[in-house]
Amino acid sequence: MASAAEQLASNLNFSTFAKAEDLKKRLWFTLAALLVYRLGTHIPLPGLNPEAYAQAFRGQAGGILGLFNMFAGGAVERMAIFALGIMPYISASIIVQLMTSVVPSLENLKKEGEAGRKIINQYTRYGTVILGTLQAYGIAAGLESGQGIVNDPGMFFRLSTVVTLLGGTMFLMWLGEQITSRGIGNGISLIIFAGIAAGLPTALAGTLELGRTGALSTGLILAVILVAIFVIALIVFVERAQRRLLIQYPKRQVGNRMFQGDTSHLPLKLNTSGVIPAIFASSLLLLPATAAGFAGNSDLPAWATAAIAALGHGQPLFMLLYGLLIAFFAFFYTAIVFNPKDTADNLKKHGGFIPGIRPGERTAEYIDYVLTRITVIGAIYLVFVCILPEFLIARTGVPLALGGTSLLIVVSVTLDTVAQIQGHLIAQQYEGLIKKSKLRGGKRGR
């Protein structure tokens, strides 16, 4: 039998959306905030020679700078005030999240609820300032080392660059928090989504132009589109897939009343680690090529040049290491973000248990057993989704608009945002039903 929420969701229509004034305000606020972000990605950093920088960037576009440029919506390519993007905040969040598993004081804060979460968020902001300052100073020094990129090198340029780029990151962090509280969806995820989606029209136009000129056959382009649709459908299916463990609660007596035992489910996602493994793996594999580009390929020994060439996009060694690193980080990050022992302790504290499994240590072992096996499926899925675009690019030469990592982010953020919109519409319809029932009750009373 369908639940009340599912019945309401099935009855949603356009009239429900038209009456949802609060939802429309949230949508308009989200769109306005994302527009501000996109405008900021086109405001250039002062003191640069645009032509010299564009030439230098083209030489590094295949390295880690290209990955950051994708997440920053082209701001790195233009060296805009939002060139750092939101990546320092994400890095700080991951570092703090990892530290909560090894530092007892942070682990205790995590268990304190909302108050502890606010303190952890404050630590994350401090970490963002530190990482953003270091990265901004590194960018300033790197720009000065380029030939003719900076018009007036010196300490003033470095200081102004650090202040500008760090200010841009902190503004984006604040903007993301405002979207989360006053808009729709997760603000940080939507900012990354907007940056990736901004490059989609240009990439599609370039692919169609190759088809028009005959560089790519029409059949090949259609085949790639069909593959992309299949991958998107696979991402939607897996990201929504769950392994639900049945949880039972015993009968309990409150005063003179006896309440029947209840049942619920503990949902375990197939892909608990999300997109983090793909980002970590990409960053690690692109670091050698980026470092070699800054050092100058002519100054490297022959073995280093051969190793960097073997780690290029589409090479067998690159794809092998890429897949292995994704699988490793899928297990590693899942172990960090989900603690079976804490989950088992919480169930025991509230009187819940898994049928046939003793509460406590045995429950933790069973949850870990199930989680490990579904993580195998999640890791295989991540490797497939991320390796397939690399394989298609290497074998067909089609410049795919979205790689595996960016496709995961775009689809996942879209699913979460749509789910939040549906949640607001369900709440709106539910409030309408309550008002109608109250009106009917008042008329009957008269």
Short mmCIF file of C-alpha atoms in Angstrom, two decimals:
data_model
loop_
_atom_site.label_atom_id
_atom_site.label_comp_id
_atom_site.label_asym_id
_atom_site.label_seq_id
_atom_site.Cartn_x
_atom_site.Cartn_y
_atom_site.Cartn_z
CA MET A 1 0.00 0.00 0.00
CA ALA A 2 1.35 3.44 -0.91
CA SER A 3 2.24 5.80 1.90
CA ALA A 4 0.54 9.16 2.37
CA ALA A 5 3.58 10.96 0.97
CA GLU A 6 3.60 8.78 -2.16
CA GLN A 7 -0.12 9.38 -2.68
CA LEU A 8 0.38 13.13 -2.39
CA ALA A 9 3.33 12.99 -4.79
CA SER A 10 1.24 11.18 -7.38
CA ASN A 11 -1.40 13.91 -7.21
CA LEU A 12 1.01 16.82 -7.78
CA ASN A 13 0.15 18.97 -10.79
CA PHE A 14 0.79 22.40 -12.22
CA SER A 15 -1.91 24.02 -10.11
CA THR A 16 -0.08 22.88 -6.98
CA PHE A 17 3.09 24.56 -8.22
CA ALA A 18 1.18 27.73 -9.13
CA LYS A 19 -0.09 28.04 -5.55
CA ALA A 20 3.32 27.38 -3.97
CA GLU A 21 4.37 31.01 -3.49
CA ASP A 22 7.18 30.17 -1.07
CA LEU A 23 8.64 27.65 -3.52
CA LYS A 24 8.57 30.18 -6.37
CA LYS A 25 10.38 32.74 -4.21
CA ARG A 26 13.02 30.15 -3.37
CA LEU A 27 13.48 29.26 -7.05
CA TRP A 28 13.86 32.90 -8.08
CA PHE A 29 16.37 33.49 -5.29
CA THR A 30 18.39 30.44 -6.40
CA LEU A 31 18.43 31.57 -10.03
CA ALA A 32 19.47 35.12 -9.03
CA ALA A 33 22.30 33.79 -6.84
CA LEU A 34 23.59 31.53 -9.62
CA LEU A 35 23.44 34.48 -12.04
CA VAL A 36 25.64 36.50 -9.66
CA TYR A 37 28.08 33.59 -9.60
CA ARG A 38 28.20 33.38 -13.39
CA LEU A 39 28.83 37.11 -13.68
CA GLY A 40 31.74 36.82 -11.26
CA THR A 41 33.41 34.16 -13.42
CA HIS A 42 33.79 36.78 -16.17
CA ILE A 43 35.37 39.57 -14.06
CA PRO A 44 39.15 39.26 -14.68
CA LEU A 45 41.84 39.53 -12.05
CA PRO A 46 43.56 42.95 -12.30
CA GLY A 47 47.17 43.29 -13.41
CA LEU A 48 47.30 40.50 -15.99
CA ASN A 49 48.13 40.34 -19.69
CA PRO A 50 45.13 38.40 -21.07
CA GLU A 51 46.86 37.19 -24.24
CA ALA A 52 49.96 35.91 -22.44
CA TYR A 53 47.87 34.17 -19.80
CA ALA A 54 45.58 32.55 -22.40
CA GLN A 55 48.63 31.15 -24.19
CA ALA A 56 50.05 29.79 -20.92
CA PHE A 57 46.74 28.23 -19.92
CA ARG A 58 46.38 26.39 -23.22
CA GLY A 59 49.64 24.62 -22.43
CA GLN A 60 48.25 23.43 -19.07
CA ALA A 61 44.62 22.76 -20.04
CA GLY A 62 45.15 19.01 -20.05
CA GLY A 63 46.40 18.95 -16.46
CA ILE A 64 44.85 19.65 -13.10
CA LEU A 65 44.17 23.26 -14.12
CA GLY A 66 41.71 21.95 -16.71
CA LEU A 67 39.92 19.97 -13.99
CA PHE A 68 39.69 23.02 -11.73
CA ASN A 69 38.57 25.13 -14.69
CA MET A 70 35.66 22.75 -15.27
CA PHE A 71 34.55 22.99 -11.63
CA ALA A 72 35.01 26.79 -11.65
CA GLY A 73 32.86 27.32 -14.74
CA GLY A 74 35.70 28.62 -16.92
CA ALA A 75 36.91 31.11 -14.30
CA VAL A 76 40.43 29.61 -14.28
CA GLU A 77 40.68 29.92 -18.06
CA ARG A 78 39.84 33.62 -17.73
CA MET A 79 41.62 33.98 -14.35
CA ALA A 80 38.55 35.67 -12.92
CA ILE A 81 37.93 36.73 -9.32
CA PHE A 82 36.18 33.38 -8.75
CA ALA A 83 39.10 31.37 -10.17
CA LEU A 84 39.59 29.48 -6.89
CA GLY A 85 35.91 28.61 -6.97
CA ILE A 86 34.49 26.64 -4.09
CA MET A 87 37.23 23.98 -4.11
CA PRO A 88 39.06 25.27 -0.97
CA TYR A 89 35.80 24.93 0.97
CA ILE A 90 35.24 21.40 -0.34
CA SER A 91 38.83 20.44 0.48
CA ALA A 92 38.47 21.88 4.00
CA SER A 93 35.17 20.03 4.47
CA ILE A 94 36.76 16.72 3.47
CA ILE A 95 39.78 17.31 5.74
CA VAL A 96 37.57 18.18 8.73
CA GLN A 97 35.37 15.16 7.98
CA LEU A 98 38.43 12.90 7.96
CA MET A 99 39.71 14.43 11.20
CA THR A 100 36.40 13.74 12.97
CA SER A 101 37.21 10.03 12.60
CA VAL A 102 40.68 10.25 14.17
CA VAL A 103 40.47 13.20 16.63
CA PRO A 104 38.38 12.28 19.71
CA SER A 105 37.37 15.90 20.49
CA LEU A 106 35.98 16.41 16.98
CA GLU A 107 34.26 13.03 17.12
CA ASN A 108 32.54 14.09 20.36
CA LEU A 109 31.45 17.37 18.74
CA LYS A 110 29.91 15.39 15.88
CA LYS A 111 27.77 13.49 18.39
CA GLU A 112 26.50 16.66 20.13
CA GLY A 113 23.92 17.39 17.46
CA GLU A 114 23.23 20.87 16.09
CA ALA A 115 25.53 22.69 18.54
CA GLY A 116 28.49 20.48 17.68
CA ARG A 117 27.72 20.75 13.96
CA LYS A 118 27.91 24.55 14.15
CA ILE A 119 31.36 24.37 15.75
CA ILE A 120 32.57 21.91 13.11
CA ASN A 121 31.22 24.22 10.37
CA GLN A 122 33.19 27.08 11.93
CA TYR A 123 36.36 24.97 11.84
CA THR A 124 35.61 24.25 8.19
CA ARG A 125 35.45 27.99 7.47
CA TYR A 126 38.79 28.53 9.19
CA GLY A 127 40.24 25.72 7.10
CA THR A 128 38.81 27.33 3.97
CA VAL A 129 40.61 30.59 4.77
CA ILE A 130 43.93 28.80 5.32
CA LEU A 131 43.69 26.63 2.18
CA GLY A 132 42.37 29.51 0.09
CA THR A 133 45.23 31.78 1.18
CA LEU A 134 47.86 29.16 0.35
CA GLN A 135 46.30 28.36 -3.02
CA ALA A 136 45.83 32.02 -3.92
CA TYR A 137 49.47 32.80 -3.05
CA GLY A 138 50.58 29.81 -5.12
CA ILE A 139 48.55 31.10 -8.08
CA ALA A 140 50.06 34.58 -7.69
CA ALA A 141 53.59 33.18 -7.61
CA GLY A 142 52.84 30.93 -10.58
CA LEU A 143 51.48 33.85 -12.59
CA GLU A 144 54.59 35.89 -11.85
CA SER A 145 56.83 33.05 -13.03
CA GLY A 146 55.16 33.10 -16.44
CA GLN A 147 56.67 35.10 -19.26
CA GLY A 148 54.86 38.45 -19.59
CA ILE A 149 51.68 37.32 -17.79
CA VAL A 150 51.86 39.90 -14.97
CA ASN A 151 52.15 43.54 -15.94
CA ASP A 152 53.79 44.68 -12.69
CA PRO A 153 55.18 41.77 -10.62
CA GLY A 154 55.92 42.29 -6.97
CA MET A 155 54.57 42.00 -3.46
CA PHE A 156 51.65 44.34 -4.17
CA PHE A 157 50.45 42.08 -7.00
CA ARG A 158 50.73 38.99 -4.78
CA LEU A 159 48.88 40.66 -1.92
CA SER A 160 46.07 41.97 -4.16
CA THR A 161 45.76 38.57 -5.86
CA VAL A 162 45.50 36.73 -2.55
CA VAL A 163 42.89 39.18 -1.22
CA THR A 164 40.85 39.07 -4.45
CA LEU A 165 40.86 35.29 -4.94
CA LEU A 166 40.31 34.53 -1.26
CA GLY A 167 37.50 37.09 -1.14
CA GLY A 168 35.91 35.42 -4.15
CA THR A 169 36.02 32.01 -2.47
CA MET A 170 34.58 33.32 0.80
CA PHE A 171 31.81 35.10 -1.11
CA LEU A 172 30.94 31.87 -2.93
CA MET A 173 30.90 30.00 0.38
CA TRP A 174 28.50 32.60 1.80
CA LEU A 175 26.42 32.53 -1.39
CA GLY A 176 26.16 28.74 -1.20
CA GLU A 177 24.96 28.92 2.41
CA GLN A 178 22.35 31.51 1.40
CA ILE A 179 21.07 29.27 -1.40
CA THR A 180 20.81 26.34 1.02
CA SER A 181 18.83 28.35 3.61
CA ARG A 182 16.77 30.66 1.37
CA GLY A 183 16.70 28.84 -1.95
CA ILE A 184 16.29 25.30 -3.26
CA GLY A 185 18.89 22.55 -3.08
CA ASN A 186 22.39 22.40 -1.66
CA GLY A 187 24.03 25.73 -2.43
CA ILE A 188 27.61 24.48 -2.76
CA SER A 189 26.57 21.63 -5.06
CA LEU A 190 24.47 23.98 -7.21
CA ILE A 191 27.41 26.36 -7.65
CA ILE A 192 29.57 23.48 -8.91
CA PHE A 193 26.66 22.32 -11.08
CA ALA A 194 26.30 25.79 -12.62
CA GLY A 195 30.01 25.91 -13.39
CA ILE A 196 29.99 22.54 -15.15
CA ALA A 197 26.72 23.13 -17.00
CA ALA A 198 27.98 26.51 -18.27
CA GLY A 199 30.47 24.77 -20.55
CA LEU A 200 27.93 22.34 -21.96
CA PRO A 201 26.43 24.53 -24.78
CA THR A 202 29.88 25.44 -26.14
CA ALA A 203 31.03 21.81 -26.09
CA LEU A 204 27.85 20.60 -27.81
CA ALA A 205 28.13 23.31 -30.43
CA GLY A 206 31.74 22.27 -31.09
CA THR A 207 30.75 18.62 -31.50
CA LEU A 208 27.94 19.48 -33.91
CA GLU A 209 30.32 21.69 -35.89
CA LEU A 210 32.70 18.73 -36.26
CA GLY A 211 29.76 16.71 -37.54
CA ARG A 212 28.81 19.47 -40.01
CA THR A 213 32.33 19.69 -41.42
CA GLY A 214 32.60 15.91 -41.74
CA ALA A 215 35.29 15.41 -39.10
CA LEU A 216 32.84 13.18 -37.20
CA SER A 217 30.19 10.99 -38.81
CA THR A 218 26.54 11.50 -37.95
CA GLY A 219 26.20 7.86 -36.90
CA LEU A 220 29.06 8.21 -34.45
CA ILE A 221 27.55 11.33 -32.86
CA LEU A 222 24.16 9.59 -32.53
CA ALA A 223 25.84 6.54 -30.99
CA VAL A 224 27.62 8.73 -28.43
CA ILE A 225 24.32 10.45 -27.58
CA LEU A 226 22.67 7.06 -27.00
CA VAL A 227 25.57 5.98 -24.78
CA ALA A 228 25.26 9.25 -22.81
CA ILE A 229 21.52 8.63 -22.27
CA PHE A 230 22.27 5.10 -21.08
CA VAL A 231 24.93 6.35 -18.64
CA ILE A 232 22.59 9.04 -17.28
CA ALA A 233 19.86 6.42 -16.75
CA LEU A 234 22.40 4.20 -14.98
CA ILE A 235 23.49 7.06 -12.70
CA VAL A 236 19.86 7.85 -11.82
CA PHE A 237 19.16 4.19 -11.03
CA VAL A 238 22.26 3.58 -8.90
CA GLU A 239 22.16 6.92 -7.04
CA ARG A 240 18.60 6.16 -5.96
CA ALA A 241 19.25 2.47 -5.23
CA GLN A 242 19.32 1.41 -1.58
CA ARG A 243 19.79 -1.76 0.41
CA ARG A 244 17.21 -1.50 3.18
CA LEU A 245 17.85 -3.39 6.38
CA LEU A 246 14.69 -4.22 8.33
CA ILE A 247 14.69 -2.68 11.81
CA GLN A 248 12.17 -3.78 14.47
CA TYR A 249 11.28 -2.05 17.70
CA PRO A 250 9.73 -4.07 20.58
CA LYS A 251 6.45 -3.37 22.30
CA ARG A 252 6.64 -0.65 24.94
CA GLN A 253 4.37 0.49 27.76
CA VAL A 254 3.74 4.17 28.47
CA GLY A 255 1.68 4.52 31.65
CA ASN A 256 -1.22 2.13 31.39
CA ARG A 257 -1.11 1.97 27.58
CA MET A 258 0.72 -0.72 25.63
CA PHE A 259 2.08 0.31 22.23
CA GLN A 260 2.66 -2.22 19.49
CA GLY A 261 6.18 -2.75 18.19
CA ASP A 262 7.08 -0.74 15.11
CA THR A 263 9.19 -1.55 12.05
CA SER A 264 11.36 0.69 9.89
CA HIS A 265 14.30 0.42 7.53
CA LEU A 266 17.97 1.39 7.65
CA PRO A 267 18.77 2.57 4.09
CA LEU A 268 22.29 1.89 2.79
CA LYS A 269 23.11 3.57 -0.52
CA LEU A 270 24.93 1.57 -3.17
CA ASN A 271 27.21 4.57 -3.76
CA THR A 272 27.80 5.92 -0.27
CA SER A 273 30.98 7.78 -1.27
CA GLY A 274 29.29 9.90 -3.96
CA VAL A 275 31.57 11.65 -6.46
CA ILE A 276 34.54 12.12 -4.09
CA PRO A 277 36.50 9.03 -5.32
CA ALA A 278 36.44 10.28 -8.91
CA ILE A 279 37.63 13.77 -7.88
CA PHE A 280 40.47 12.38 -5.74
CA ALA A 281 41.59 9.94 -8.44
CA SER A 282 41.52 12.59 -11.19
CA SER A 283 43.48 15.08 -9.08
CA LEU A 284 46.21 12.58 -8.19
CA LEU A 285 46.69 11.37 -11.77
CA LEU A 286 46.80 14.89 -13.21
CA LEU A 287 49.34 16.18 -10.70
CA PRO A 288 52.46 14.76 -12.48
CA ALA A 289 51.50 16.27 -15.84
CA THR A 290 50.76 19.63 -14.21
CA ALA A 291 54.04 19.67 -12.30
CA ALA A 292 55.93 18.74 -15.47
CA GLY A 293 54.24 21.55 -17.37
CA PHE A 294 55.33 24.12 -14.81
CA ALA A 295 58.86 22.70 -14.67
CA GLY A 296 59.21 22.54 -18.44
CA ASN A 297 59.16 19.25 -20.33
CA SER A 298 62.58 19.94 -21.90
CA ASP A 299 64.26 19.87 -18.46
CA LEU A 300 62.90 16.42 -17.52
CA PRO A 301 64.84 13.14 -17.87
CA ALA A 302 63.72 10.65 -20.50
CA TRP A 303 62.12 8.24 -18.00
CA ALA A 304 59.99 11.04 -16.48
CA THR A 305 58.83 12.16 -19.92
CA ALA A 306 57.87 8.58 -20.81
CA ALA A 307 56.00 8.12 -17.50
CA ILE A 308 54.05 11.35 -17.99
CA ALA A 309 53.17 10.32 -21.55
CA ALA A 310 51.92 6.95 -20.24
CA LEU A 311 49.71 8.79 -17.73
CA GLY A 312 48.04 10.88 -20.44
CA HIS A 313 44.30 10.74 -21.03
CA GLY A 314 43.22 7.64 -22.91
CA GLN A 315 46.44 5.71 -22.27
CA PRO A 316 46.05 2.14 -20.88
CA LEU A 317 48.16 2.90 -17.78
CA PHE A 318 46.10 6.02 -17.04
CA MET A 319 42.80 4.16 -17.27
CA LEU A 320 44.11 1.23 -15.18
CA LEU A 321 45.37 3.49 -12.37
CA TYR A 322 42.26 5.66 -12.64
CA GLY A 323 40.00 2.66 -12.07
CA LEU A 324 42.10 1.30 -9.19
CA LEU A 325 42.24 4.68 -7.43
CA ILE A 326 38.48 5.17 -7.80
CA ALA A 327 37.83 1.74 -6.29
CA PHE A 328 40.27 2.42 -3.42
CA PHE A 329 38.79 5.81 -2.56
CA ALA A 330 35.24 4.39 -2.79
CA PHE A 331 36.03 1.99 0.05
CA PHE A 332 38.20 4.48 1.96
CA TYR A 333 35.68 7.33 1.92
CA THR A 334 32.76 5.03 2.71
CA ALA A 335 34.65 3.81 5.79
CA ILE A 336 35.13 7.45 6.82
CA VAL A 337 31.57 8.74 6.39
CA PHE A 338 29.68 5.67 7.66
CA ASN A 339 30.53 4.02 10.98
CA PRO A 340 28.66 0.72 11.49
CA LYS A 341 29.52 0.67 15.20
CA ASP A 342 27.92 4.08 15.83
CA THR A 343 24.85 3.02 13.87
CA ALA A 344 24.55 -0.22 15.88
CA ASP A 345 24.95 1.69 19.16
CA ASN A 346 22.22 4.15 18.17
CA LEU A 347 19.86 1.30 17.29
CA LYS A 348 20.57 -0.40 20.61
CA LYS A 349 20.03 2.86 22.50
CA HIS A 350 16.56 3.29 20.96
CA GLY A 351 15.62 -0.38 21.38
CA GLY A 352 15.84 -1.23 17.68
CA PHE A 353 17.32 -4.46 16.33
CA ILE A 354 17.76 -6.37 13.09
CA PRO A 355 15.71 -9.60 13.15
CA GLY A 356 17.98 -12.59 13.76
CA ILE A 357 20.98 -10.42 14.73
CA ARG A 358 21.95 -9.72 18.32
CA PRO A 359 22.14 -5.99 19.20
CA GLY A 360 25.53 -4.38 19.70
CA GLU A 361 28.72 -5.85 18.26
CA ARG A 362 27.00 -8.50 16.11
CA THR A 363 24.75 -5.85 14.56
CA ALA A 364 27.79 -3.68 13.74
CA GLU A 365 29.50 -6.66 12.10
CA TYR A 366 26.39 -7.45 10.05
CA ILE A 367 25.98 -3.83 8.88
CA ASP A 368 29.68 -3.74 7.94
CA TYR A 369 29.26 -7.06 6.08
CA VAL A 370 26.35 -5.72 4.01
CA LEU A 371 27.98 -2.31 3.47
CA THR A 372 31.22 -3.86 2.19
CA ARG A 373 29.38 -5.92 -0.41
CA ILE A 374 27.21 -3.14 -1.73
CA THR A 375 30.29 -0.87 -1.85
CA VAL A 376 31.82 -3.38 -4.26
CA ILE A 377 28.86 -2.75 -6.58
CA GLY A 378 29.15 1.01 -6.04
CA ALA A 379 32.88 0.97 -6.83
CA ILE A 380 32.32 -1.02 -10.04
CA TYR A 381 29.62 1.46 -11.05
CA LEU A 382 31.90 4.46 -10.40
CA VAL A 383 34.77 2.90 -12.35
CA PHE A 384 32.48 2.13 -15.30
CA VAL A 385 30.91 5.61 -15.42
CA CYS A 386 34.29 7.37 -15.19
CA ILE A 387 36.29 5.08 -17.51
CA LEU A 388 33.69 4.91 -20.31
CA PRO A 389 34.06 8.60 -21.39
CA GLU A 390 37.86 8.23 -21.36
CA PHE A 391 37.58 5.15 -23.57
CA LEU A 392 35.19 6.85 -26.00
CA ILE A 393 37.40 9.91 -26.31
CA ALA A 394 40.50 7.77 -26.89
CA ARG A 395 38.87 5.46 -29.47
CA THR A 396 36.54 7.79 -31.35
CA GLY A 397 38.04 11.26 -30.89
CA VAL A 398 34.65 12.71 -29.94
CA PRO A 399 35.19 15.70 -27.59
CA LEU A 400 32.63 14.71 -24.96
CA ALA A 401 31.04 17.68 -23.22
CA LEU A 402 30.83 15.90 -19.85
CA GLY A 403 33.31 13.46 -18.41
CA GLY A 404 32.43 10.82 -15.86
CA THR A 405 33.09 13.03 -12.82
CA SER A 406 31.18 16.02 -14.14
CA LEU A 407 28.31 13.82 -15.35
CA LEU A 408 27.99 12.29 -11.87
CA ILE A 409 27.86 15.74 -10.30
CA VAL A 410 25.32 17.14 -12.76
CA VAL A 411 22.92 14.18 -12.50
CA SER A 412 23.26 13.83 -8.70
CA VAL A 413 22.66 17.54 -8.05
CA THR A 414 19.70 17.54 -10.43
CA LEU A 415 18.14 14.56 -8.64
CA ASP A 416 18.60 16.13 -5.20
CA THR A 417 17.19 19.49 -6.32
CA VAL A 418 14.15 17.90 -7.96
CA ALA A 419 13.56 15.86 -4.81
CA GLN A 420 13.60 19.06 -2.71
CA ILE A 421 11.16 20.75 -5.10
CA GLN A 422 8.83 17.76 -4.84
CA GLY A 423 9.15 17.90 -1.06
CA HIS A 424 8.03 21.55 -1.02
CA LEU A 425 5.11 20.75 -3.33
CA ILE A 426 4.02 17.83 -1.15
CA ALA A 427 4.19 20.06 1.94
CA GLN A 428 2.13 22.70 0.10
CA GLN A 429 -0.54 20.20 -0.90
CA TYR A 430 -0.58 18.65 2.56
CA GLU A 431 -1.17 22.08 4.14
CA GLY A 432 -4.00 22.65 1.67
CA LEU A 433 -5.65 19.37 2.65
CA ILE A 434 -5.39 20.29 6.35
CA LYS A 435 -7.01 23.68 5.73
CA LYS A 436 -9.85 22.06 3.79
CA SER A 437 -10.48 19.54 6.55
CA LYS A 438 -10.57 22.32 9.15
CA LEU A 439 -13.04 24.31 7.07
CA ARG A 440 -15.29 21.28 6.69
CA GLY A 441 -15.08 20.61 10.41
CA GLY A 442 -16.03 24.21 11.18
CA LYS A 443 -19.07 24.05 8.88
CA ARG A 444 -20.26 20.82 10.49
CA GLY A 445 -19.89 22.41 13.94
CA ARG A 446 -22.19 25.22 12.90
#
